[in-house]
Amino acid sequence: MTMADEPTPAVPDDAATAAGPETEPEEPVKQRKNGLYPGVSDELAENMKAGWADTELRDLEPIAQAGETAARRAALSARFPGERLVIPAGNLKTRSNDTEYAFRASVEYAYLTGNQTEDGVLVLEPVDDGHQATIYLLPRSDRENGEFWLSGHGELWVGRRHSLAEAAKLYGIPASDVRELADRLREATGPVRVVRGHDASVEAALTDKVTAERDEELRVFLSEARLVKDDFEIGELQKAVDSTVRGFEDVVKVLDSARATSERYIEGTFFLRARVEGNDVGYGTIAAAGPHACTLHWVRNDGPVRSGDLLLLDAGVETHTYYTADVTRTLPVDGRFTEIQKQVYDAVYEAQEAGIEAVRPGAKYRDFHDAAQRVLTAKLVEWGLVEGPVERVLELGLQRRWTLHGTGHMLGMDVHDCAAARVESYVDGTLEPGMVLTVEPGLYFQADDLTVPEEYRGIGVRIEDDILVTHDGNRNLSDGLPRRSDEVEVWMASLKG
């Protein structure tokens, strides 16, 4: 990574980054403490201003989801008439010293605009017939004041960004310079709501104009708006799942290499597929071999991968539009289940079948969880691991020692989507066509659990699929991966050649 001569990234009060397009910086951009160049000569500064081609993009078409994002903004406008609505994308976050984490725009902002640029802000200004939307962004790096090459966030360091005119064409929203927004917000009158937690400077400009209660109503509305997916979203989720299926196939093909190294080989193999075909992984990959499968969110992925053990792989590709898959398969590392592994696996498969069967329009959201838990509880009673009858165990929740978690969640731009929705709209709600959720029962017998026979200890099994509620039932978006134990063995053997 080239960095010895990179200037310290400018901050708004420091230098050229904050200067307007026709404003000279008040002081030079701060140089890196140990940079090799102490400054910039007047001659070099003048030289860097000239001799650059016009690169404005004039034949841009709107992004694929421009119609959908416009409809989402219209629904938001109708819900909060007469109020100014402010939805920030967020800012870069420091990873260490002068390096940042990869940026991911806030879900609310990306959902309403399709834009993914740091520091962006969507503002809906109230007008007589609804709202006028404006997207506030950083314009192209200024070549007159040297920001494009002197700032650590200038275009020669981090790449070209769209001009405001280009952004307006792409997103179908008038675009303005975000550096002017704070002053405008401070001068704003009338009711205002902001999505909190993403941009401290925006919140500071509105500090005397907003309330936590009103802002929470905005956040809840935008969360509930995503409960039912439109056709574009369903298509993106299917893309995410299809790439995820290929990622699981990649992993099976390299299990021999994973055995020679660690779970990290599995994680890295899946990550390659996610980065080649999508934006990233939708969440930290769980590549849990052996007893690590009993740790629900095992993301260290530094353990051994041994023949005779199970591998619980919970992973999802995130598309370039931020929609993520969330799929789990539990696979025998050497391609064949042992008798006890198959017993546990088949019980989880039977529970998942019951859960998927319960997903249909008009059903209660809780129905699929209850159906799966009933099957697992019956198996635990049958195996003598807990004293029945089944109804007693369910009433007391005793099965949860081994089932641990809920049987699913909403899925979309967040892996646990719509999390801010009201309980009555989500967990206590009713399923509708267009909802997408996971069905993922599991059984986990901890390695140190002395209440179960030794043969069970260290076995963890979860099977997870992404299910779309349709008008006449459901569709398994991830049915490209086998689930039944015998089919899993055949599939693994075919991939290993």
PDB file of C-alpha atoms in Angstrom, residues 16 20-25 40-54 140-150 156:
ATOM      1  CA  ALA A  16      -8.862  22.099   0.932  1.00  0.00           C
ATOM      2  CA  GLY A  20     -15.838  25.237  -1.822  1.00  0.00           C
ATOM      3  CA  PRO A  21     -15.207  24.771  -5.552  1.00  0.00           C
ATOM      4  CA  GLU A  22     -14.116  28.394  -5.973  1.00  0.00           C
ATOM      5  CA  THR A  23     -12.531  28.922  -2.552  1.00  0.00           C
ATOM      6  CA  GLU A  24      -8.811  28.865  -1.840  1.00  0.00           C
ATOM      7  CA  PRO A  25      -7.849  26.806   1.203  1.00  0.00           C
ATOM      8  CA  VAL A  40       4.349  21.768  -2.449  1.00  0.00           C
ATOM      9  CA  SER A  41       6.084  24.401  -4.557  1.00  0.00           C
ATOM     10  CA  ASP A  42       4.005  27.067  -6.281  1.00  0.00           C
ATOM     11  CA  GLU A  43       5.225  25.724  -9.608  1.00  0.00           C
ATOM     12  CA  LEU A  44       4.068  22.198  -8.866  1.00  0.00           C
ATOM     13  CA  ALA A  45       0.723  23.460  -7.599  1.00  0.00           C
ATOM     14  CA  GLU A  46       0.171  25.372 -10.848  1.00  0.00           C
ATOM     15  CA  ASN A  47       1.342  22.409 -12.908  1.00  0.00           C
ATOM     16  CA  MET A  48      -1.194  20.090 -11.239  1.00  0.00           C
ATOM     17  CA  LYS A  49      -4.100  22.401 -12.095  1.00  0.00           C
ATOM     18  CA  ALA A  50      -3.764  22.120 -15.852  1.00  0.00           C
ATOM     19  CA  GLY A  51      -3.623  19.514 -18.601  1.00  0.00           C
ATOM     20  CA  TRP A  52      -6.498  17.277 -17.546  1.00  0.00           C
ATOM     21  CA  ALA A  53      -9.111  15.904 -19.977  1.00  0.00           C
ATOM     22  CA  ASP A  54     -12.836  16.481 -19.531  1.00  0.00           C
ATOM     23  CA  ARG A 140     -15.894  15.869  -7.943  1.00  0.00           C
ATOM     24  CA  SER A 141     -12.537  16.615  -6.331  1.00  0.00           C
ATOM     25  CA  ASP A 142     -11.505  20.227  -6.953  1.00  0.00           C
ATOM     26  CA  ARG A 143      -8.476  20.578  -9.212  1.00  0.00           C
ATOM     27  CA  GLU A 144      -8.108  24.315  -8.712  1.00  0.00           C
ATOM     28  CA  ASN A 145      -7.312  24.108  -5.017  1.00  0.00           C
ATOM     29  CA  GLY A 146      -5.417  20.822  -5.288  1.00  0.00           C
ATOM     30  CA  GLU A 147      -7.858  18.770  -3.207  1.00  0.00           C
ATOM     31  CA  PHE A 148      -7.923  16.011  -5.843  1.00  0.00           C
ATOM     32  CA  TRP A 149      -4.291  15.096  -5.179  1.00  0.00           C
ATOM     33  CA  LEU A 150      -3.425  16.702  -1.847  1.00  0.00           C
ATOM     34  CA  LEU A 156      -6.025  10.485  -7.129  1.00  0.00           C
TER      35      LEU A 156
END
